[in-house]
């Protein structure tokens, strides 16, 4: 199985072109479009979301991950083997949290290059063909190496909004297990308490809960929490008393 995880969106031709390459290079291999609306260019958000989503996939799955604002520059292309799954993508911090949380991880620097390599679409020309080769058991030329350490502060859990879905649910980079259910969150000047389900609060009331991927999510019962609370990507979340 090959899983696609990108910030390409679904309104443009890029995802379709990647599918075309995979159909040619790995015919018959199932393709799953996990997420193509990772926040644009947001490597940090992508890095904290990826480990939460990846656990649903079986061992041996190959992930082609492309959030790559430095495409065509000097950043390296890598293969990561973590928790018996394969990940292909840019060495720009995208796999930093995944590897940090893995009990065993190996990184290889991709040396193989296709005959055609555009300067702006390595997702199609490099990462998709490498993912196809891994899915077929055909190892591309590579050497052992280590991931770069991305600049800035990368805490174990990221207390900020990493993704907002079309319902207005705001997903954070916090794993729910890091908080007690009695914790109160402060975001956008408003305090939010925990509820186990949407139906446990009044219609339209915002709250926080553990979402299906184990992350802290801010939601509203049959309402758009992002609109109600005026949330946007990157807004920080604080844990407060009372």
PDB file of C-alpha atoms in Angstrom:
ATOM      1  CA  UNK A   1       0.000   0.000   0.000  1.00  0.00           C
ATOM      2  CA  UNK A   2       1.150   3.537  -0.803  1.00  0.00           C
ATOM      3  CA  UNK A   3      -0.270   6.402   1.251  1.00  0.00           C
ATOM      4  CA  UNK A   4      -0.166  10.023   0.069  1.00  0.00           C
ATOM      5  CA  UNK A   5       0.206  12.872   2.557  1.00  0.00           C
ATOM      6  CA  UNK A   6       0.652  16.345   1.056  1.00  0.00           C
ATOM      7  CA  UNK A   7      -0.283  20.012   1.082  1.00  0.00           C
ATOM      8  CA  UNK A   8      -1.230  19.912  -2.617  1.00  0.00           C
ATOM      9  CA  UNK A   9      -4.968  20.406  -2.126  1.00  0.00           C
ATOM     10  CA  UNK A  10      -7.553  18.698  -4.300  1.00  0.00           C
ATOM     11  CA  UNK A  11      -8.463  21.493  -6.726  1.00  0.00           C
ATOM     12  CA  UNK A  12      -5.252  21.336  -8.775  1.00  0.00           C
ATOM     13  CA  UNK A  13      -3.741  18.621 -11.013  1.00  0.00           C
ATOM     14  CA  UNK A  14      -0.831  17.678  -8.740  1.00  0.00           C
ATOM     15  CA  UNK A  15      -2.415  14.763  -6.880  1.00  0.00           C
ATOM     16  CA  UNK A  16      -3.698  13.308 -10.137  1.00  0.00           C
ATOM     17  CA  UNK A  17      -0.223  13.465 -11.659  1.00  0.00           C
ATOM     18  CA  UNK A  18       1.226  11.595  -8.704  1.00  0.00           C
ATOM     19  CA  UNK A  19      -1.458   8.939  -9.117  1.00  0.00           C
ATOM     20  CA  UNK A  20      -0.468   8.628 -12.778  1.00  0.00           C
ATOM     21  CA  UNK A  21       3.175   7.969 -11.834  1.00  0.00           C
ATOM     22  CA  UNK A  22       2.207   5.412  -9.196  1.00  0.00           C
ATOM     23  CA  UNK A  23      -0.139   3.626 -11.616  1.00  0.00           C
ATOM     24  CA  UNK A  24       2.727   3.381 -14.096  1.00  0.00           C
ATOM     25  CA  UNK A  25       5.489   2.472 -11.653  1.00  0.00           C
ATOM     26  CA  UNK A  26       3.561   0.258  -9.217  1.00  0.00           C
ATOM     27  CA  UNK A  27       0.531  -1.136 -11.069  1.00  0.00           C
ATOM     28  CA  UNK A  28      -1.919  -2.924  -8.832  1.00  0.00           C
ATOM     29  CA  UNK A  29      -0.572  -1.469  -5.573  1.00  0.00           C
ATOM     30  CA  UNK A  30      -3.414   0.128  -3.562  1.00  0.00           C
ATOM     31  CA  UNK A  31      -3.155   3.912  -3.184  1.00  0.00           C
ATOM     32  CA  UNK A  32      -4.685   5.767  -0.221  1.00  0.00           C
ATOM     33  CA  UNK A  33      -5.116   9.542  -0.230  1.00  0.00           C
ATOM     34  CA  UNK A  34      -4.666  10.190   3.490  1.00  0.00           C
ATOM     35  CA  UNK A  35      -4.574  13.989   3.444  1.00  0.00           C
ATOM     36  CA  UNK A  36      -3.886  16.583   0.777  1.00  0.00           C
ATOM     37  CA  UNK A  37      -4.915  19.588   2.850  1.00  0.00           C
ATOM     38  CA  UNK A  38      -2.020  19.701   5.257  1.00  0.00           C
ATOM     39  CA  UNK A  39      -1.657  23.459   5.945  1.00  0.00           C
ATOM     40  CA  UNK A  40       0.253  24.994   3.039  1.00  0.00           C
ATOM     41  CA  UNK A  41       4.052  24.970   3.514  1.00  0.00           C
ATOM     42  CA  UNK A  42       3.570  24.170   7.235  1.00  0.00           C
ATOM     43  CA  UNK A  43       6.280  21.612   7.962  1.00  0.00           C
ATOM     44  CA  UNK A  44       5.775  21.801  11.726  1.00  0.00           C
ATOM     45  CA  UNK A  45       2.028  21.114  11.578  1.00  0.00           C
ATOM     46  CA  UNK A  46       2.619  18.251   9.150  1.00  0.00           C
ATOM     47  CA  UNK A  47       5.299  16.764  11.394  1.00  0.00           C
ATOM     48  CA  UNK A  48       3.078  16.662  14.473  1.00  0.00           C
ATOM     49  CA  UNK A  49       0.044  15.299  12.634  1.00  0.00           C
ATOM     50  CA  UNK A  50       1.803  12.512  10.726  1.00  0.00           C
ATOM     51  CA  UNK A  51       2.590  10.155  13.649  1.00  0.00           C
ATOM     52  CA  UNK A  52      -1.017  10.319  14.842  1.00  0.00           C
ATOM     53  CA  UNK A  53      -2.388   9.340  11.434  1.00  0.00           C
ATOM     54  CA  UNK A  54       0.219   6.715  10.542  1.00  0.00           C
ATOM     55  CA  UNK A  55      -0.691   4.241  13.287  1.00  0.00           C
ATOM     56  CA  UNK A  56      -3.867   3.174  11.452  1.00  0.00           C
ATOM     57  CA  UNK A  57      -1.864   1.666   8.590  1.00  0.00           C
ATOM     58  CA  UNK A  58      -0.375  -1.829   8.546  1.00  0.00           C
ATOM     59  CA  UNK A  59       3.297  -2.624   8.758  1.00  0.00           C
ATOM     60  CA  UNK A  60       5.004  -2.362   5.393  1.00  0.00           C
ATOM     61  CA  UNK A  61       2.943   0.625   4.257  1.00  0.00           C
ATOM     62  CA  UNK A  62       4.873   3.169   2.194  1.00  0.00           C
ATOM     63  CA  UNK A  63       4.071   6.842   2.815  1.00  0.00           C
ATOM     64  CA  UNK A  64       4.882   9.446   0.169  1.00  0.00           C
ATOM     65  CA  UNK A  65       4.948  12.671   2.181  1.00  0.00           C
ATOM     66  CA  UNK A  66       5.322  16.001   0.413  1.00  0.00           C
ATOM     67  CA  UNK A  67       5.242  19.267   2.315  1.00  0.00           C
ATOM     68  CA  UNK A  68       8.221  20.789   0.612  1.00  0.00           C
ATOM     69  CA  UNK A  69       8.537  24.583   0.428  1.00  0.00           C
ATOM     70  CA  UNK A  70      12.272  24.147  -0.288  1.00  0.00           C
ATOM     71  CA  UNK A  71      11.715  22.002  -3.387  1.00  0.00           C
ATOM     72  CA  UNK A  72      14.525  22.390  -5.894  1.00  0.00           C
ATOM     73  CA  UNK A  73      16.917  23.717  -3.238  1.00  0.00           C
ATOM     74  CA  UNK A  74      19.651  21.993  -1.283  1.00  0.00           C
ATOM     75  CA  UNK A  75      17.451  20.025   1.113  1.00  0.00           C
ATOM     76  CA  UNK A  76      17.970  16.271   0.823  1.00  0.00           C
ATOM     77  CA  UNK A  77      15.499  13.570  -0.177  1.00  0.00           C
ATOM     78  CA  UNK A  78      15.198  10.745   2.341  1.00  0.00           C
ATOM     79  CA  UNK A  79      13.702   7.372   3.127  1.00  0.00           C
ATOM     80  CA  UNK A  80      12.784   6.745   6.758  1.00  0.00           C
ATOM     81  CA  UNK A  81      11.980   3.307   8.144  1.00  0.00           C
ATOM     82  CA  UNK A  82      10.107   3.717  11.431  1.00  0.00           C
ATOM     83  CA  UNK A  83       7.865   1.285  13.302  1.00  0.00           C
ATOM     84  CA  UNK A  84       8.066  -1.061  10.281  1.00  0.00           C
ATOM     85  CA  UNK A  85       6.591   1.492   7.903  1.00  0.00           C
ATOM     86  CA  UNK A  86       8.379   3.395   5.140  1.00  0.00           C
ATOM     87  CA  UNK A  87       8.323   7.156   4.597  1.00  0.00           C
ATOM     88  CA  UNK A  88       9.636   9.020   1.558  1.00  0.00           C
ATOM     89  CA  UNK A  89       9.969  12.777   1.395  1.00  0.00           C
ATOM     90  CA  UNK A  90      12.131  15.850   1.977  1.00  0.00           C
ATOM     91  CA  UNK A  91      14.587  16.144   4.860  1.00  0.00           C
ATOM     92  CA  UNK A  92      13.206  19.427   6.148  1.00  0.00           C
ATOM     93  CA  UNK A  93      11.767  18.517   9.554  1.00  0.00           C
ATOM     94  CA  UNK A  94       8.734  16.680   8.196  1.00  0.00           C
ATOM     95  CA  UNK A  95       9.836  13.376   9.791  1.00  0.00           C
ATOM     96  CA  UNK A  96      11.441  14.872  12.910  1.00  0.00           C
ATOM     97  CA  UNK A  97       8.641  14.055  15.377  1.00  0.00           C
ATOM     98  CA  UNK A  98       7.945  10.673  13.782  1.00  0.00           C
ATOM     99  CA  UNK A  99      11.543   9.556  14.274  1.00  0.00           C
ATOM    100  CA  UNK A 100      11.788  11.070  17.762  1.00  0.00           C
ATOM    101  CA  UNK A 101       8.784   9.058  18.918  1.00  0.00           C
ATOM    102  CA  UNK A 102       9.806   5.805  17.232  1.00  0.00           C
ATOM    103  CA  UNK A 103      11.399   3.014  19.207  1.00  0.00           C
ATOM    104  CA  UNK A 104      13.528   2.130  16.202  1.00  0.00           C
ATOM    105  CA  UNK A 105      14.124   4.252  13.106  1.00  0.00           C
ATOM    106  CA  UNK A 106      16.586   4.241  10.216  1.00  0.00           C
ATOM    107  CA  UNK A 107      17.183   7.030   7.715  1.00  0.00           C
ATOM    108  CA  UNK A 108      18.689   6.765   4.258  1.00  0.00           C
ATOM    109  CA  UNK A 109      19.603   9.579   1.884  1.00  0.00           C
ATOM    110  CA  UNK A 110      18.195   8.981  -1.596  1.00  0.00           C
ATOM    111  CA  UNK A 111      20.871   9.070  -4.283  1.00  0.00           C
ATOM    112  CA  UNK A 112      18.761   7.727  -7.130  1.00  0.00           C
ATOM    113  CA  UNK A 113      17.487  10.342  -9.552  1.00  0.00           C
ATOM    114  CA  UNK A 114      15.049   9.950 -12.461  1.00  0.00           C
ATOM    115  CA  UNK A 115      15.860  10.981 -16.013  1.00  0.00           C
ATOM    116  CA  UNK A 116      13.347  13.802 -15.662  1.00  0.00           C
ATOM    117  CA  UNK A 117      13.482  15.867 -12.478  1.00  0.00           C
ATOM    118  CA  UNK A 118      11.689  19.179 -12.552  1.00  0.00           C
ATOM    119  CA  UNK A 119      12.857  21.864 -10.136  1.00  0.00           C
ATOM    120  CA  UNK A 120       9.360  22.386  -8.720  1.00  0.00           C
ATOM    121  CA  UNK A 121       7.648  18.963  -8.581  1.00  0.00           C
ATOM    122  CA  UNK A 122       9.771  16.417  -6.758  1.00  0.00           C
ATOM    123  CA  UNK A 123       6.569  14.864  -5.433  1.00  0.00           C
ATOM    124  CA  UNK A 124       5.817  13.554  -8.909  1.00  0.00           C
ATOM    125  CA  UNK A 125       9.317  13.099 -10.298  1.00  0.00           C
ATOM    126  CA  UNK A 126      11.276  11.803  -7.294  1.00  0.00           C
ATOM    127  CA  UNK A 127       9.217  10.862  -4.242  1.00  0.00           C
ATOM    128  CA  UNK A 128       6.423   9.023  -6.081  1.00  0.00           C
ATOM    129  CA  UNK A 129       8.815   6.818  -8.108  1.00  0.00           C
ATOM    130  CA  UNK A 130      10.847   6.018  -4.984  1.00  0.00           C
ATOM    131  CA  UNK A 131       7.670   5.121  -3.082  1.00  0.00           C
ATOM    132  CA  UNK A 132       6.649   2.880  -5.985  1.00  0.00           C
ATOM    133  CA  UNK A 133      10.004   1.120  -5.929  1.00  0.00           C
ATOM    134  CA  UNK A 134       9.780   0.499  -2.203  1.00  0.00           C
ATOM    135  CA  UNK A 135       6.265  -0.900  -2.603  1.00  0.00           C
ATOM    136  CA  UNK A 136       7.582  -3.291  -5.268  1.00  0.00           C
ATOM    137  CA  UNK A 137      10.565  -4.307  -3.151  1.00  0.00           C
ATOM    138  CA  UNK A 138      13.019  -2.619  -5.515  1.00  0.00           C
ATOM    139  CA  UNK A 139      15.350  -0.604  -3.270  1.00  0.00           C
ATOM    140  CA  UNK A 140      16.539   2.658  -4.894  1.00  0.00           C
ATOM    141  CA  UNK A 141      20.142   3.789  -4.550  1.00  0.00           C
ATOM    142  CA  UNK A 142      20.664   5.376  -1.126  1.00  0.00           C
ATOM    143  CA  UNK A 143      23.174   5.748   1.700  1.00  0.00           C
ATOM    144  CA  UNK A 144      22.747   5.669   5.476  1.00  0.00           C
ATOM    145  CA  UNK A 145      22.492   9.035   7.184  1.00  0.00           C
ATOM    146  CA  UNK A 146      20.737  11.077   9.832  1.00  0.00           C
ATOM    147  CA  UNK A 147      17.911  13.549   9.506  1.00  0.00           C
ATOM    148  CA  UNK A 148      18.737  17.206   9.915  1.00  0.00           C
ATOM    149  CA  UNK A 149      17.670  18.842  13.156  1.00  0.00           C
ATOM    150  CA  UNK A 150      15.170  21.529  12.135  1.00  0.00           C
ATOM    151  CA  UNK A 151      15.676  25.021  13.553  1.00  0.00           C
ATOM    152  CA  UNK A 152      13.495  26.377  16.339  1.00  0.00           C
ATOM    153  CA  UNK A 153      11.740  24.817  19.302  1.00  0.00           C
ATOM    154  CA  UNK A 154      10.153  21.408  18.691  1.00  0.00           C
ATOM    155  CA  UNK A 155       8.573  20.312  21.988  1.00  0.00           C
ATOM    156  CA  UNK A 156       7.442  16.751  22.571  1.00  0.00           C
ATOM    157  CA  UNK A 157       3.855  17.952  22.123  1.00  0.00           C
ATOM    158  CA  UNK A 158       2.987  21.137  20.207  1.00  0.00           C
ATOM    159  CA  UNK A 159       0.372  23.276  22.015  1.00  0.00           C
ATOM    160  CA  UNK A 160      -1.047  24.963  18.938  1.00  0.00           C
ATOM    161  CA  UNK A 161      -3.661  24.509  16.220  1.00  0.00           C
ATOM    162  CA  UNK A 162      -2.187  22.272  13.522  1.00  0.00           C
ATOM    163  CA  UNK A 163      -5.237  21.588  11.366  1.00  0.00           C
ATOM    164  CA  UNK A 164      -8.832  22.769  10.966  1.00  0.00           C
ATOM    165  CA  UNK A 165     -11.251  20.432   9.203  1.00  0.00           C
ATOM    166  CA  UNK A 166     -14.302  21.450   7.175  1.00  0.00           C
ATOM    167  CA  UNK A 167     -16.542  21.105  10.229  1.00  0.00           C
ATOM    168  CA  UNK A 168     -14.473  23.712  12.048  1.00  0.00           C
ATOM    169  CA  UNK A 169     -12.895  21.195  14.435  1.00  0.00           C
ATOM    170  CA  UNK A 170      -9.435  22.485  15.386  1.00  0.00           C
ATOM    171  CA  UNK A 171      -6.835  19.746  15.845  1.00  0.00           C
ATOM    172  CA  UNK A 172      -3.813  20.552  17.983  1.00  0.00           C
ATOM    173  CA  UNK A 173      -0.338  19.061  18.126  1.00  0.00           C
ATOM    174  CA  UNK A 174      -1.009  17.906  21.685  1.00  0.00           C
ATOM    175  CA  UNK A 175      -1.480  14.231  22.399  1.00  0.00           C
ATOM    176  CA  UNK A 176      -4.520  13.882  24.629  1.00  0.00           C
ATOM    177  CA  UNK A 177      -2.684  11.529  26.961  1.00  0.00           C
ATOM    178  CA  UNK A 178      -0.506  14.498  27.982  1.00  0.00           C
ATOM    179  CA  UNK A 179      -3.522  16.187  29.657  1.00  0.00           C
ATOM    180  CA  UNK A 180      -5.779  15.261  32.529  1.00  0.00           C
ATOM    181  CA  UNK A 181      -9.493  15.388  31.739  1.00  0.00           C
ATOM    182  CA  UNK A 182      -9.835  18.004  34.455  1.00  0.00           C
ATOM    183  CA  UNK A 183      -7.568  20.406  32.559  1.00  0.00           C
ATOM    184  CA  UNK A 184      -8.975  23.686  31.298  1.00  0.00           C
ATOM    185  CA  UNK A 185      -7.630  25.036  28.020  1.00  0.00           C
ATOM    186  CA  UNK A 186      -7.253  28.705  27.213  1.00  0.00           C
ATOM    187  CA  UNK A 187      -7.381  29.673  23.563  1.00  0.00           C
ATOM    188  CA  UNK A 188      -8.364  32.905  21.930  1.00  0.00           C
ATOM    189  CA  UNK A 189      -9.112  34.384  25.339  1.00  0.00           C
ATOM    190  CA  UNK A 190     -11.711  31.717  26.132  1.00  0.00           C
ATOM    191  CA  UNK A 191     -11.573  28.819  28.563  1.00  0.00           C
ATOM    192  CA  UNK A 192     -12.628  25.377  27.422  1.00  0.00           C
ATOM    193  CA  UNK A 193     -13.345  22.289  29.496  1.00  0.00           C
ATOM    194  CA  UNK A 194     -13.118  18.649  28.552  1.00  0.00           C
ATOM    195  CA  UNK A 195     -16.102  16.616  27.353  1.00  0.00           C
ATOM    196  CA  UNK A 196     -15.947  12.983  26.233  1.00  0.00           C
ATOM    197  CA  UNK A 197     -18.399  13.388  23.322  1.00  0.00           C
ATOM    198  CA  UNK A 198     -20.124  16.075  21.283  1.00  0.00           C
ATOM    199  CA  UNK A 199     -23.502  15.219  22.768  1.00  0.00           C
ATOM    200  CA  UNK A 200     -22.209  15.776  26.310  1.00  0.00           C
ATOM    201  CA  UNK A 201     -22.399  19.559  25.855  1.00  0.00           C
ATOM    202  CA  UNK A 202     -25.152  21.937  24.776  1.00  0.00           C
ATOM    203  CA  UNK A 203     -25.702  22.672  21.084  1.00  0.00           C
ATOM    204  CA  UNK A 204     -23.130  25.138  19.798  1.00  0.00           C
ATOM    205  CA  UNK A 205     -20.959  25.003  22.926  1.00  0.00           C
ATOM    206  CA  UNK A 206     -17.195  24.668  22.378  1.00  0.00           C
ATOM    207  CA  UNK A 207     -15.167  22.119  24.347  1.00  0.00           C
ATOM    208  CA  UNK A 208     -12.015  20.047  24.050  1.00  0.00           C
ATOM    209  CA  UNK A 209     -11.803  16.290  23.689  1.00  0.00           C
ATOM    210  CA  UNK A 210      -9.584  13.460  22.560  1.00  0.00           C
ATOM    211  CA  UNK A 211     -10.175  12.928  18.868  1.00  0.00           C
ATOM    212  CA  UNK A 212     -10.097   9.600  17.050  1.00  0.00           C
ATOM    213  CA  UNK A 213      -6.349   9.940  16.418  1.00  0.00           C
ATOM    214  CA  UNK A 214      -5.467  10.592  20.047  1.00  0.00           C
ATOM    215  CA  UNK A 215      -4.938  14.345  19.676  1.00  0.00           C
ATOM    216  CA  UNK A 216      -6.506  17.201  21.612  1.00  0.00           C
ATOM    217  CA  UNK A 217      -9.213  18.688  19.431  1.00  0.00           C
ATOM    218  CA  UNK A 218     -11.367  21.777  19.981  1.00  0.00           C
ATOM    219  CA  UNK A 219     -14.915  21.286  18.771  1.00  0.00           C
ATOM    220  CA  UNK A 220     -18.487  22.478  19.236  1.00  0.00           C
ATOM    221  CA  UNK A 221     -21.628  20.358  19.375  1.00  0.00           C
ATOM    222  CA  UNK A 222     -23.113  20.737  15.869  1.00  0.00           C
ATOM    223  CA  UNK A 223     -21.222  23.989  15.480  1.00  0.00           C
ATOM    224  CA  UNK A 224     -18.087  25.361  13.865  1.00  0.00           C
ATOM    225  CA  UNK A 225     -15.624  25.801  16.726  1.00  0.00           C
ATOM    226  CA  UNK A 226     -13.062  27.604  14.571  1.00  0.00           C
ATOM    227  CA  UNK A 227     -15.651  30.222  13.601  1.00  0.00           C
ATOM    228  CA  UNK A 228     -17.160  30.536  17.073  1.00  0.00           C
ATOM    229  CA  UNK A 229     -13.757  31.024  18.726  1.00  0.00           C
ATOM    230  CA  UNK A 230     -12.141  32.850  15.781  1.00  0.00           C
ATOM    231  CA  UNK A 231      -9.398  30.240  15.586  1.00  0.00           C
ATOM    232  CA  UNK A 232      -6.691  30.055  12.972  1.00  0.00           C
ATOM    233  CA  UNK A 233      -3.737  27.807  12.295  1.00  0.00           C
ATOM    234  CA  UNK A 234      -0.821  28.245  14.661  1.00  0.00           C
ATOM    235  CA  UNK A 235      -2.776  29.804  17.537  1.00  0.00           C
ATOM    236  CA  UNK A 236      -1.304  28.585  20.803  1.00  0.00           C
ATOM    237  CA  UNK A 237      -3.225  26.668  23.440  1.00  0.00           C
ATOM    238  CA  UNK A 238      -2.498  27.041  27.158  1.00  0.00           C
ATOM    239  CA  UNK A 239      -3.452  24.862  30.116  1.00  0.00           C
ATOM    240  CA  UNK A 240      -4.849  26.968  32.960  1.00  0.00           C
ATOM    241  CA  UNK A 241      -6.382  26.446  36.402  1.00  0.00           C
ATOM    242  CA  UNK A 242     -10.141  26.643  36.751  1.00  0.00           C
TER     243      UNK A 242
END
